[in-house]
Amino acid sequence: MSTPGPDLVELVVGPPAHGGHCVARSADGPVVFVRHTLPGERVRARVTQARRQFWRADAVEVLEASPDRVPSVWPEAGPGGVGGGELAHVALDAQRRWKTTVLREALTRIGHLDLDGLEGEVAVEGLPGDDEAGGLGTRTRIELVVDADGTAGMFRHRSHDVVPLSSMPLAVPAIAELGLFAPGRWSHLRPGTRLDVVAPSVGAPLVLVDGEPEASGRGPARGSVREVVPTAFGDLTYRVRASGFWQVHRRAAPVLVDAVLGALRPTPGERLLDLYSGAGLFALPLVTAVGESGRVDAVESEPRAVTDARRNLHAHAGAALHEARVDPASLVALGGDPVDGVVLDPPRAGAGPAVMDALADLAPQRVVYVACDPAALARDLQVATARGYRLRTVRGLDLFPHTHHVEAVALLERA
């Protein structure tokens, strides 16, 4: 590593790491986590944070480019720009190889898991239609902030500065057609106002202003949306609070439902648990699969999500909703009748060792873990395997093209 200026460094870039950066190392300097680059490149990078143990930097000039580098599909997310598009300069197939490397590295280095004995290879796959569209136009939900001039933008990476945008190419066409980024479009709102834009699978898109539906002049403002998910049981309809959680990618819900059902293999009469169940995305097809003789216990702590789930599951007597935190106490309370299978979809921090231990105490035959953070997944899988479970499959899904985020669905079976 050479230093051509007080805040510029020349780097030969090493492997990718979780978080959207690559690691550069040098004998005469600290480890550098550098964004907007690719493994094997030689770049000139601007240091954005200098700590004793490591530096952070943005590649601002490419001296030797990787063959996987392409013109950025979203330049406003480039060096010094907004967060949320850190791989926009990487070819789509190379993004998936990048995420595969990160996922496999987390499972082996953090989880100390042997991947050689798994059924199938651990690899990140794209969703239907993404290759044809270049990974663009996938997001049905975006978050924006109003700047001082009344223009919608996003926060600069690792900053509270608002960068006005001219477009958001990751959003579905229905959002792109709203004219959200016209100069002064939001001048009637105070700077810093949050805009949440939702394009459901059924009905027109809507905008939430600081969490409240914007009056459109086309009738009453909607507080909820309908989502239709194609499944093996036909199309399932969900009503979801507009400000509530729903999968962002336009095809994520059906792909995840298919992945979970394929791994768990529910059959009539079984008792299943759906932990961190949200609005019931998995609970609805699961209770359909186990039939009238089966039961699904869904556990969710967010009261408004539980309200949504009650609407979505009201026709199924075999669904039992529990408004509670997923913790050892709530899992003990679900004991008694044997548990055949479990689905858990925890937040980014993961379930944690106490929950994984309590889950193992229930001794389900199969556990399907849906994860949005490879490191948290690896730690939790390590606990499960120490308790006698065998990791059978890990399937990576590219639900967030042009970002570093990756989803994974892992199947554990009791030995």
XYZ file of C-alpha atoms in Angstrom:
415
model
C 0.000 0.000 0.000
C 1.391 3.380 -0.997
C 0.117 6.755 0.163
C -0.084 9.406 -2.580
C -1.879 11.984 -0.428
C -2.994 12.740 3.144
C -6.393 11.071 2.649
C -5.765 8.992 -0.482
C -4.237 5.529 -0.502
C -3.354 3.189 -3.340
C -4.547 -0.346 -2.672
C -4.428 -3.786 -4.179
C -7.840 -5.134 -3.237
C -8.385 -8.485 -1.567
C -11.473 -10.652 -0.976
C -15.012 -9.416 -0.263
C -16.321 -9.214 3.291
C -19.836 -8.958 4.657
C -21.047 -5.374 4.480
C -20.360 -4.516 0.850
C -16.648 -3.837 1.065
C -13.457 -5.690 0.212
C -10.454 -6.184 2.456
C -7.089 -4.708 1.558
C -4.039 -5.560 3.653
C -0.515 -4.236 3.821
C 2.540 -4.937 5.907
C 3.109 -1.224 6.544
C -0.457 -0.102 7.335
C -3.776 -1.141 8.875
C -6.450 -3.325 7.370
C -8.593 -1.251 4.991
C -12.262 -1.990 4.345
C -12.777 -0.424 0.942
C -16.084 0.038 -0.892
C -16.917 0.514 -4.585
C -14.243 -1.883 -5.732
C -13.778 -5.564 -6.612
C -11.326 -8.297 -5.600
C -8.074 -8.093 -7.539
C -8.414 -4.441 -8.538
C -5.788 -1.785 -7.950
C -7.476 1.422 -6.893
C -6.898 4.813 -5.416
C -9.192 5.165 -2.411
C -10.235 8.034 -0.177
C -10.021 7.257 3.537
C -13.374 7.978 5.198
C -12.529 6.723 8.670
C -9.135 6.046 10.240
C -8.962 3.983 13.391
C -5.976 2.368 15.004
C -7.150 -1.142 14.123
C -8.567 -0.470 10.640
C -9.492 2.143 8.064
C -12.604 2.563 5.935
C -12.235 3.919 2.421
C -14.091 4.520 -0.865
C -12.406 3.646 -4.152
C -12.467 6.871 -6.187
C -10.165 5.903 -9.066
C -9.715 2.481 -10.663
C -6.123 1.923 -11.773
C -6.516 -1.727 -12.782
C -10.109 -2.925 -13.228
C -11.610 -6.338 -12.610
C -13.299 -8.015 -15.608
C -16.427 -8.119 -13.418
C -16.645 -4.314 -13.258
C -19.482 -2.696 -15.247
C -20.733 0.891 -15.499
C -22.717 1.582 -12.343
C -26.457 1.100 -12.748
C -26.967 3.693 -9.998
C -24.172 6.305 -9.950
C -25.838 8.215 -7.096
C -24.930 5.260 -4.866
C -21.265 5.516 -5.823
C -18.350 6.965 -3.795
C -19.598 9.744 -1.530
C -23.200 8.952 -2.472
C -26.172 7.308 -0.827
C -26.120 3.919 0.826
C -28.027 0.949 -0.497
C -26.359 0.315 -3.857
C -22.831 -0.668 -2.955
C -22.566 -3.382 -5.658
C -24.115 -1.352 -8.480
C -20.742 -1.429 -10.306
C -20.519 -5.243 -10.254
C -21.876 -7.557 -12.972
C -24.963 -9.394 -11.726
C -23.473 -12.896 -11.881
C -20.365 -11.610 -10.107
C -22.573 -10.106 -7.373
C -23.944 -13.569 -6.699
C -20.445 -15.072 -6.605
C -19.476 -12.274 -4.180
C -22.442 -13.111 -1.908
C -21.763 -16.840 -2.181
C -18.222 -16.224 -0.962
C -19.478 -14.138 1.965
C -22.148 -16.706 2.917
C -19.808 -19.684 2.743
C -17.067 -17.827 4.627
C -19.463 -16.936 7.452
C -20.704 -20.518 7.782
C -17.201 -21.977 7.909
C -15.243 -19.290 9.779
C -17.898 -18.103 12.243
C -20.092 -21.192 12.471
C -17.257 -23.750 12.108
C -19.623 -25.746 9.900
C -18.553 -28.429 7.441
C -20.199 -27.655 4.108
C -18.827 -30.684 2.254
C -21.504 -33.017 3.605
C -24.479 -30.849 2.656
C -27.067 -31.855 0.094
C -26.272 -29.539 -2.793
C -23.833 -26.668 -3.050
C -24.098 -23.484 -1.007
C -24.655 -20.867 -3.690
C -26.639 -17.659 -4.113
C -29.251 -17.762 -6.872
C -31.163 -14.995 -8.578
C -34.930 -14.675 -8.601
C -37.088 -15.219 -11.700
C -36.876 -12.332 -14.156
C -33.930 -10.598 -12.510
C -31.351 -11.574 -15.111
C -33.517 -10.260 -17.930
C -34.013 -6.937 -16.100
C -30.397 -6.619 -14.971
C -31.491 -6.800 -11.338
C -33.357 -3.493 -11.671
C -36.977 -2.670 -10.924
C -37.318 -5.226 -8.122
C -38.169 -3.203 -5.004
C -41.781 -2.705 -4.017
C -40.879 -0.623 -0.974
C -38.399 2.240 -0.680
C -37.588 4.789 2.031
C -36.819 8.405 1.223
C -36.091 11.612 3.114
C -37.051 15.179 2.144
C -34.139 17.615 1.871
C -34.090 21.345 2.599
C -35.209 22.157 -0.966
C -38.229 19.864 -0.879
C -36.652 17.114 -3.010
C -36.752 13.439 -2.086
C -33.423 11.770 -1.423
C -31.592 9.317 0.787
C -28.958 9.586 3.455
C -25.338 9.664 2.400
C -23.615 6.436 3.459
C -22.788 6.499 7.205
C -24.176 10.033 7.457
C -27.327 12.005 8.222
C -26.790 14.280 5.219
C -29.604 13.980 2.682
C -28.522 13.515 -0.937
C -31.296 14.521 -3.379
C -31.967 11.861 -5.997
C -33.021 12.050 -9.623
C -34.114 8.411 -9.810
C -34.208 5.122 -7.915
C -33.547 2.397 -10.503
C -33.975 -0.430 -8.002
C -37.675 0.421 -7.535
C -40.463 -1.275 -9.477
C -41.901 0.711 -12.419
C -45.068 1.565 -10.471
C -42.914 3.547 -8.028
C -40.741 5.067 -10.752
C -43.879 6.444 -12.408
C -44.921 8.481 -9.346
C -42.601 11.406 -10.075
C -41.169 11.309 -6.563
C -37.908 13.050 -7.449
C -39.157 16.161 -9.221
C -37.367 19.238 -7.808
C -39.456 20.810 -5.032
C -42.031 18.007 -5.230
C -42.160 17.872 -1.423
C -41.581 21.554 -0.622
C -44.763 21.584 1.481
C -43.098 19.186 3.917
C -40.490 20.025 6.518
C -36.901 18.923 5.816
C -36.217 15.501 7.270
C -39.726 14.180 6.666
C -39.639 10.440 6.001
C -41.399 9.061 2.935
C -42.198 5.355 2.720
C -43.363 4.324 -0.737
C -45.243 1.040 -1.140
C -46.245 -0.694 -4.391
C -48.304 -3.771 -3.434
C -49.026 -6.628 -5.795
C -52.690 -5.560 -5.863
C -53.790 -1.937 -6.242
C -52.055 1.370 -6.792
C -48.896 2.405 -4.933
C -49.129 4.751 -1.982
C -46.880 7.105 -0.039
C -46.641 7.282 3.740
C -45.536 10.629 5.163
C -43.851 10.065 8.523
C -45.801 6.833 8.762
C -49.216 8.250 7.810
C -50.861 7.601 4.409
C -50.710 10.616 2.111
C -54.122 11.943 1.059
C -54.306 11.408 -2.694
C -57.564 13.078 -3.638
C -58.751 9.699 -4.995
C -60.787 8.645 -1.992
C -59.842 7.816 1.621
C -56.153 7.346 2.348
C -55.305 3.653 2.644
C -53.693 2.351 5.800
C -53.246 -1.183 4.517
C -52.480 -2.996 1.268
C -53.255 -6.378 -0.254
C -50.576 -8.816 -1.317
C -51.294 -11.931 -3.373
C -48.715 -14.728 -3.181
C -48.763 -17.624 -5.664
C -48.097 -20.894 -3.807
C -48.478 -24.651 -4.246
C -51.937 -24.206 -2.679
C -52.996 -21.535 -5.160
C -52.942 -17.788 -4.720
C -52.987 -16.733 -1.062
C -54.169 -13.215 -0.174
C -52.740 -11.171 2.693
C -53.804 -7.862 4.134
C -50.810 -5.995 5.496
C -50.463 -2.650 7.219
C -48.857 -0.305 4.700
C -46.155 0.678 7.178
C -45.618 -2.909 8.298
C -42.955 -5.365 7.234
C -43.278 -7.218 3.949
C -40.601 -8.657 1.712
C -39.166 -5.934 -0.531
C -38.395 -7.849 -3.731
C -41.441 -8.203 -5.954
C -40.976 -11.995 -6.170
C -39.479 -12.636 -2.740
C -42.664 -13.786 -1.003
C -43.538 -16.658 -3.363
C -39.891 -17.748 -3.668
C -39.446 -17.814 0.120
C -42.732 -19.643 0.698
C -41.699 -22.238 -1.884
C -38.249 -22.597 -0.288
C -39.658 -22.981 3.226
C -42.333 -25.492 2.218
C -39.820 -27.450 0.154
C -37.419 -27.712 3.089
C -39.939 -28.297 5.904
C -42.173 -30.703 3.933
C -45.277 -30.188 6.132
C -47.918 -32.918 6.088
C -51.517 -33.094 7.361
C -51.843 -33.482 11.105
C -48.452 -32.068 12.054
C -47.853 -29.434 14.713
C -45.584 -26.630 13.514
C -44.169 -23.426 15.022
C -43.734 -20.210 13.052
C -41.416 -17.952 15.056
C -41.048 -14.222 14.314
C -44.166 -14.786 12.223
C -44.964 -11.195 11.225
C -48.164 -10.843 9.221
C -48.331 -14.593 8.619
C -46.443 -14.997 5.337
C -45.390 -18.547 6.269
C -48.147 -19.355 8.772
C -50.898 -19.186 6.141
C -49.453 -21.790 3.734
C -48.276 -23.896 6.685
C -51.717 -24.094 8.294
C -53.136 -24.897 4.865
C -50.632 -27.751 4.529
C -51.294 -29.348 7.944
C -55.049 -29.214 7.404
C -57.854 -29.421 9.954
C -56.084 -32.112 11.950
C -52.887 -30.078 12.313
C -51.867 -26.902 14.124
C -49.545 -23.962 13.581
C -48.475 -21.816 16.541
C -47.288 -18.417 15.316
C -45.264 -16.189 17.658
C -44.774 -12.459 16.995
C -44.051 -9.586 19.394
C -45.122 -6.598 17.258
C -48.796 -5.930 18.092
C -49.768 -4.462 14.720
C -48.204 -7.381 12.867
C -50.235 -9.743 15.049
C -53.367 -7.790 14.104
C -52.509 -8.282 10.429
C -51.901 -11.988 11.023
C -55.279 -12.380 12.728
C -56.967 -11.015 9.612
C -54.936 -13.272 7.348
C -55.472 -16.444 9.395
C -59.000 -15.914 10.730
C -60.496 -18.635 8.540
C -58.129 -21.320 9.847
C -59.029 -22.868 13.192
C -55.677 -24.639 13.301
C -53.739 -21.362 13.547
C -52.927 -20.128 17.060
C -51.427 -16.633 17.346
C -49.248 -15.679 20.299
C -48.323 -12.031 20.847
C -45.029 -12.556 22.638
C -41.300 -12.196 22.255
C -39.514 -15.232 20.919
C -37.470 -16.163 23.971
C -36.877 -19.244 26.125
C -39.955 -18.530 28.253
C -42.315 -18.316 25.263
C -40.858 -21.504 23.806
C -41.261 -23.363 27.097
C -44.899 -22.231 27.117
C -45.334 -23.854 23.704
C -44.146 -27.213 25.035
C -46.432 -30.083 25.864
C -47.647 -31.506 22.575
C -44.792 -32.679 20.356
C -43.506 -30.233 17.744
C -42.832 -31.721 14.321
C -41.254 -28.732 12.611
C -40.248 -25.113 13.127
C -39.808 -22.129 10.846
C -37.992 -19.105 12.217
C -37.309 -15.827 10.441
C -35.550 -13.653 13.028
C -34.388 -10.047 12.619
C -30.879 -9.237 11.459
C -29.320 -9.943 14.874
C -30.497 -13.557 14.675
C -32.311 -15.693 17.227
C -29.377 -15.973 19.626
C -27.992 -18.925 21.604
C -30.666 -18.903 24.339
C -33.497 -19.212 21.810
C -31.651 -21.861 19.787
C -31.066 -23.883 22.962
C -34.721 -23.593 23.988
C -35.740 -24.583 20.478
C -33.545 -27.687 20.630
C -35.231 -28.620 23.927
C -38.539 -28.894 22.040
C -36.848 -31.498 19.798
C -38.578 -30.790 16.473
C -37.531 -33.152 13.698
C -36.972 -30.314 11.199
C -36.043 -26.646 11.599
C -36.041 -24.190 8.697
C -34.114 -20.992 9.443
C -34.689 -17.969 7.175
C -31.827 -15.509 7.633
C -30.969 -12.044 6.373
C -27.507 -11.924 7.989
C -24.897 -14.629 7.248
C -22.928 -14.042 10.460
C -25.985 -14.337 12.714
C -27.105 -17.426 10.807
C -23.708 -19.056 11.257
C -23.666 -18.431 15.012
C -27.165 -19.824 15.487
C -26.526 -22.879 13.328
C -23.433 -23.633 15.372
C -25.579 -23.786 18.531
C -28.069 -26.103 16.838
C -25.421 -28.489 15.533
C -23.846 -28.633 18.998
C -27.256 -29.742 20.271
C -27.422 -32.703 17.926
C -28.941 -31.207 14.779
C -27.466 -31.837 11.368
C -27.268 -29.062 8.797
C -28.706 -30.534 5.590
C -29.042 -27.657 3.123
C -28.313 -23.940 2.810
C -29.888 -22.072 -0.095
C -28.812 -18.495 -0.844
C -31.305 -16.119 -2.453
C -30.410 -12.788 -4.051
C -33.400 -10.801 -2.795
C -31.477 -7.506 -2.907
C -29.636 -7.112 -6.232
C -26.967 -4.393 -6.366
C -26.593 -4.411 -2.563
C -24.481 -6.591 -0.281
C -27.553 -8.110 1.399
C -28.302 -11.798 0.925
C -31.049 -14.068 2.225
C -30.447 -17.689 3.160
C -32.766 -20.605 3.939
C -31.164 -23.375 6.002
C -32.596 -26.776 6.888
C -31.646 -28.533 10.118
C -32.720 -32.079 10.965
C -32.509 -33.850 14.296
C -29.947 -36.621 14.163
